[in-house]
Amino acid sequence: VNVQFTDGFDFPVGKPDAQGYYNAQSFTKNNHLGDDWNGVGGGNTDLGDPIYSIAHGYVSFSENIGGGWGNVIRIVHTINENEQVESLYAHCQNVYVNEGAFVVKGQKIGTIGNNNGGYLAHLHLELRSEVGLPIGGGYSSNTSGYLDPTDFIQQNRR
């Protein structure tokens, strides 16, 4: 398989630095397993805004699984011969990538959604050190296999 190594990581909104967005519910707050990115305008002002792949990678999953998740995209990123991480983007309004596709850092992969009105619009972003974990529930006191997305991105910029 022709694997493309990542060349650093950027933020999934307001690329590359999340300009115009804030992390409304960060990793481990209320046992949250990801970061919730919201537009600074609040409410649904960010509905339909672009979501970007945080790094080069391979789309391992792209479908609407309903429930509290809605449209979910999962991308496996190969950092080096020994290390992979997986990013997960949830509640997408539109999805522009299919399972099996290769994407590059900063590529528009979808748009911010609100899970058909289930929430105010936001992007739920997870970053997992263990690739291929079950989808899970988005909340848990057990963070094994999960990384703090913001910390990881900030420490792995180019």
Short mmCIF file of C-alpha atoms in Angstrom, two decimals:
data_model
loop_
_atom_site.label_atom_id
_atom_site.label_comp_id
_atom_site.label_asym_id
_atom_site.label_seq_id
_atom_site.Cartn_x
_atom_site.Cartn_y
_atom_site.Cartn_z
CA VAL A 1 0.00 0.00 0.00
CA ASN A 2 1.30 3.45 -0.90
CA VAL A 3 1.17 5.16 2.48
CA GLN A 4 1.61 8.90 2.66
CA PHE A 5 3.13 10.10 5.91
CA THR A 6 1.56 13.10 7.58
CA ASP A 7 3.35 16.39 7.20
CA GLY A 8 2.20 18.00 10.42
CA PHE A 9 -1.30 18.70 11.70
CA ASP A 10 -3.60 21.72 11.44
CA PHE A 11 -6.96 22.55 13.00
CA PRO A 12 -10.13 21.25 11.32
CA VAL A 13 -11.90 24.62 11.20
CA GLY A 14 -10.78 28.16 10.37
CA LYS A 15 -7.69 26.60 8.81
CA PRO A 16 -4.97 26.38 9.71
CA ASP A 17 -5.33 27.93 13.19
CA ALA A 18 -9.07 27.71 14.03
CA GLN A 19 -9.48 31.44 13.48
CA GLY A 20 -13.10 32.42 14.10
CA TYR A 21 -13.77 29.34 16.25
CA TYR A 22 -13.47 28.34 19.88
CA ASN A 23 -13.34 25.03 21.70
CA ALA A 24 -16.68 24.99 23.50
CA GLN A 25 -16.19 21.65 25.26
CA SER A 26 -12.61 20.48 25.46
CA PHE A 27 -11.18 17.01 25.91
CA THR A 28 -12.06 15.42 29.32
CA LYS A 29 -14.43 18.27 30.30
CA ASN A 30 -17.62 16.50 31.45
CA ASN A 31 -15.86 13.25 30.42
CA HIS A 32 -15.87 14.48 26.80
CA LEU A 33 -13.66 12.38 24.52
CA GLY A 34 -13.06 15.11 21.97
CA ASP A 35 -13.22 18.83 21.29
CA ASP A 36 -16.40 20.67 20.23
CA TRP A 37 -15.51 23.44 17.78
CA ASN A 38 -18.03 26.28 17.54
CA GLY A 39 -18.04 29.46 15.51
CA VAL A 40 -17.52 32.58 17.61
CA GLY A 41 -20.88 33.88 16.35
CA GLY A 42 -22.67 31.29 18.48
CA GLY A 43 -25.86 29.39 17.82
CA ASN A 44 -26.07 27.95 14.32
CA THR A 45 -23.95 30.69 12.72
CA ASP A 46 -21.34 28.07 11.76
CA LEU A 47 -23.85 25.68 10.16
CA GLY A 48 -22.48 24.66 6.76
CA ASP A 49 -18.97 26.00 7.42
CA PRO A 50 -16.13 23.89 5.99
CA ILE A 51 -14.44 21.07 7.89
CA TYR A 52 -10.86 20.29 6.85
CA SER A 53 -8.78 17.15 7.29
CA ILE A 54 -6.27 17.82 10.07
CA ALA A 55 -3.53 15.94 8.16
CA HIS A 56 -2.82 13.70 5.17
CA GLY A 57 -4.59 10.39 5.59
CA TYR A 58 -6.88 7.61 4.48
CA VAL A 59 -10.66 7.77 4.94
CA SER A 60 -11.49 4.61 6.89
CA PHE A 61 -15.18 5.42 7.43
CA SER A 62 -17.72 7.88 6.03
CA GLU A 63 -21.42 7.40 6.68
CA ASN A 64 -24.49 8.54 8.56
CA ILE A 65 -24.86 6.35 11.62
CA GLY A 66 -27.80 8.28 13.09
CA GLY A 67 -28.39 8.55 16.81
CA GLY A 68 -26.41 11.32 18.46
CA TRP A 69 -23.67 11.05 15.83
CA GLY A 70 -25.22 11.72 12.41
CA ASN A 71 -22.66 11.89 9.59
CA VAL A 72 -19.26 10.67 10.76
CA ILE A 73 -15.91 10.73 8.95
CA ARG A 74 -12.92 8.78 10.28
CA ILE A 75 -9.41 9.33 8.86
CA VAL A 76 -6.29 7.28 9.64
CA HIS A 77 -3.08 9.33 9.66
CA THR A 78 0.31 7.60 9.37
CA ILE A 79 2.93 9.64 11.23
CA ASN A 80 5.82 7.24 10.66
CA GLU A 81 6.48 3.51 10.26
CA ASN A 82 5.49 2.90 13.88
CA GLU A 83 2.76 5.40 14.65
CA GLN A 84 -0.75 6.07 13.40
CA VAL A 85 -3.55 8.19 14.83
CA GLU A 86 -7.18 8.42 13.79
CA SER A 87 -9.29 11.56 13.59
CA LEU A 88 -13.08 11.44 13.85
CA TYR A 89 -15.39 14.26 12.68
CA ALA A 90 -19.03 14.05 13.79
CA HIS A 91 -22.41 15.75 13.20
CA CYS A 92 -21.38 16.77 9.65
CA GLN A 93 -24.08 18.42 7.54
CA ASN A 94 -22.46 17.42 4.25
CA VAL A 95 -19.74 14.85 3.59
CA TYR A 96 -17.43 15.18 0.58
CA VAL A 97 -15.22 12.10 0.99
CA ASN A 98 -15.90 8.40 0.66
CA GLU A 99 -14.40 5.45 2.48
CA GLY A 100 -11.15 4.43 0.80
CA ALA A 101 -10.19 7.92 -0.35
CA PHE A 102 -6.83 9.53 0.41
CA VAL A 103 -6.99 13.13 1.62
CA VAL A 104 -4.41 15.84 2.16
CA LYS A 105 -4.03 18.20 5.10
CA GLY A 106 -6.43 21.11 4.73
CA GLN A 107 -8.70 19.33 2.23
CA LYS A 108 -12.38 20.16 2.66
CA ILE A 109 -13.99 16.88 3.77
CA GLY A 110 -17.40 18.11 4.92
CA THR A 111 -19.39 20.89 6.52
CA ILE A 112 -20.40 21.63 10.10
CA GLY A 113 -23.82 20.29 10.99
CA ASN A 114 -26.27 20.10 13.86
CA ASN A 115 -27.38 16.45 13.52
CA ASN A 116 -30.72 17.48 11.96
CA GLY A 117 -31.40 20.02 14.69
CA GLY A 118 -30.39 17.73 17.55
CA TYR A 119 -27.76 20.24 18.64
CA LEU A 120 -26.61 23.73 17.88
CA ALA A 121 -24.14 23.45 15.01
CA HIS A 122 -20.62 22.38 15.97
CA LEU A 123 -17.88 19.98 14.97
CA HIS A 124 -17.17 17.14 17.40
CA LEU A 125 -13.54 16.17 16.77
CA GLU A 126 -11.88 13.16 18.36
CA LEU A 127 -8.29 12.04 18.00
CA ARG A 128 -7.44 8.46 18.82
CA SER A 129 -4.03 6.89 19.40
CA GLU A 130 -5.66 3.48 18.94
CA VAL A 131 -6.89 3.13 15.36
CA GLY A 132 -10.18 1.32 14.70
CA LEU A 133 -11.78 1.57 18.14
CA PRO A 134 -15.58 1.25 18.18
CA ILE A 135 -17.43 4.52 17.59
CA GLY A 136 -18.18 4.76 21.31
CA GLY A 137 -20.46 7.31 22.91
CA GLY A 138 -18.39 10.49 22.77
CA TYR A 139 -18.21 10.59 26.56
CA SER A 140 -16.32 8.38 29.00
CA SER A 141 -14.13 8.70 32.08
CA ASN A 142 -11.82 6.15 30.42
CA THR A 143 -9.62 8.00 27.93
CA SER A 144 -7.48 4.98 27.00
CA GLY A 145 -6.82 5.12 23.24
CA TYR A 146 -7.82 8.79 23.01
CA LEU A 147 -5.65 11.91 22.68
CA ASP A 148 -6.32 15.55 23.50
CA PRO A 149 -6.90 16.86 19.94
CA THR A 150 -5.88 20.47 20.59
CA ASP A 151 -2.71 19.55 22.48
CA PHE A 152 -1.72 17.03 19.84
CA ILE A 153 -2.31 19.42 16.93
CA GLN A 154 -0.40 22.23 18.66
CA GLN A 155 2.55 19.90 19.34
CA ASN A 156 2.61 18.54 15.77
CA ARG A 157 2.45 21.64 13.55
CA ARG A 158 4.72 22.21 10.55
#
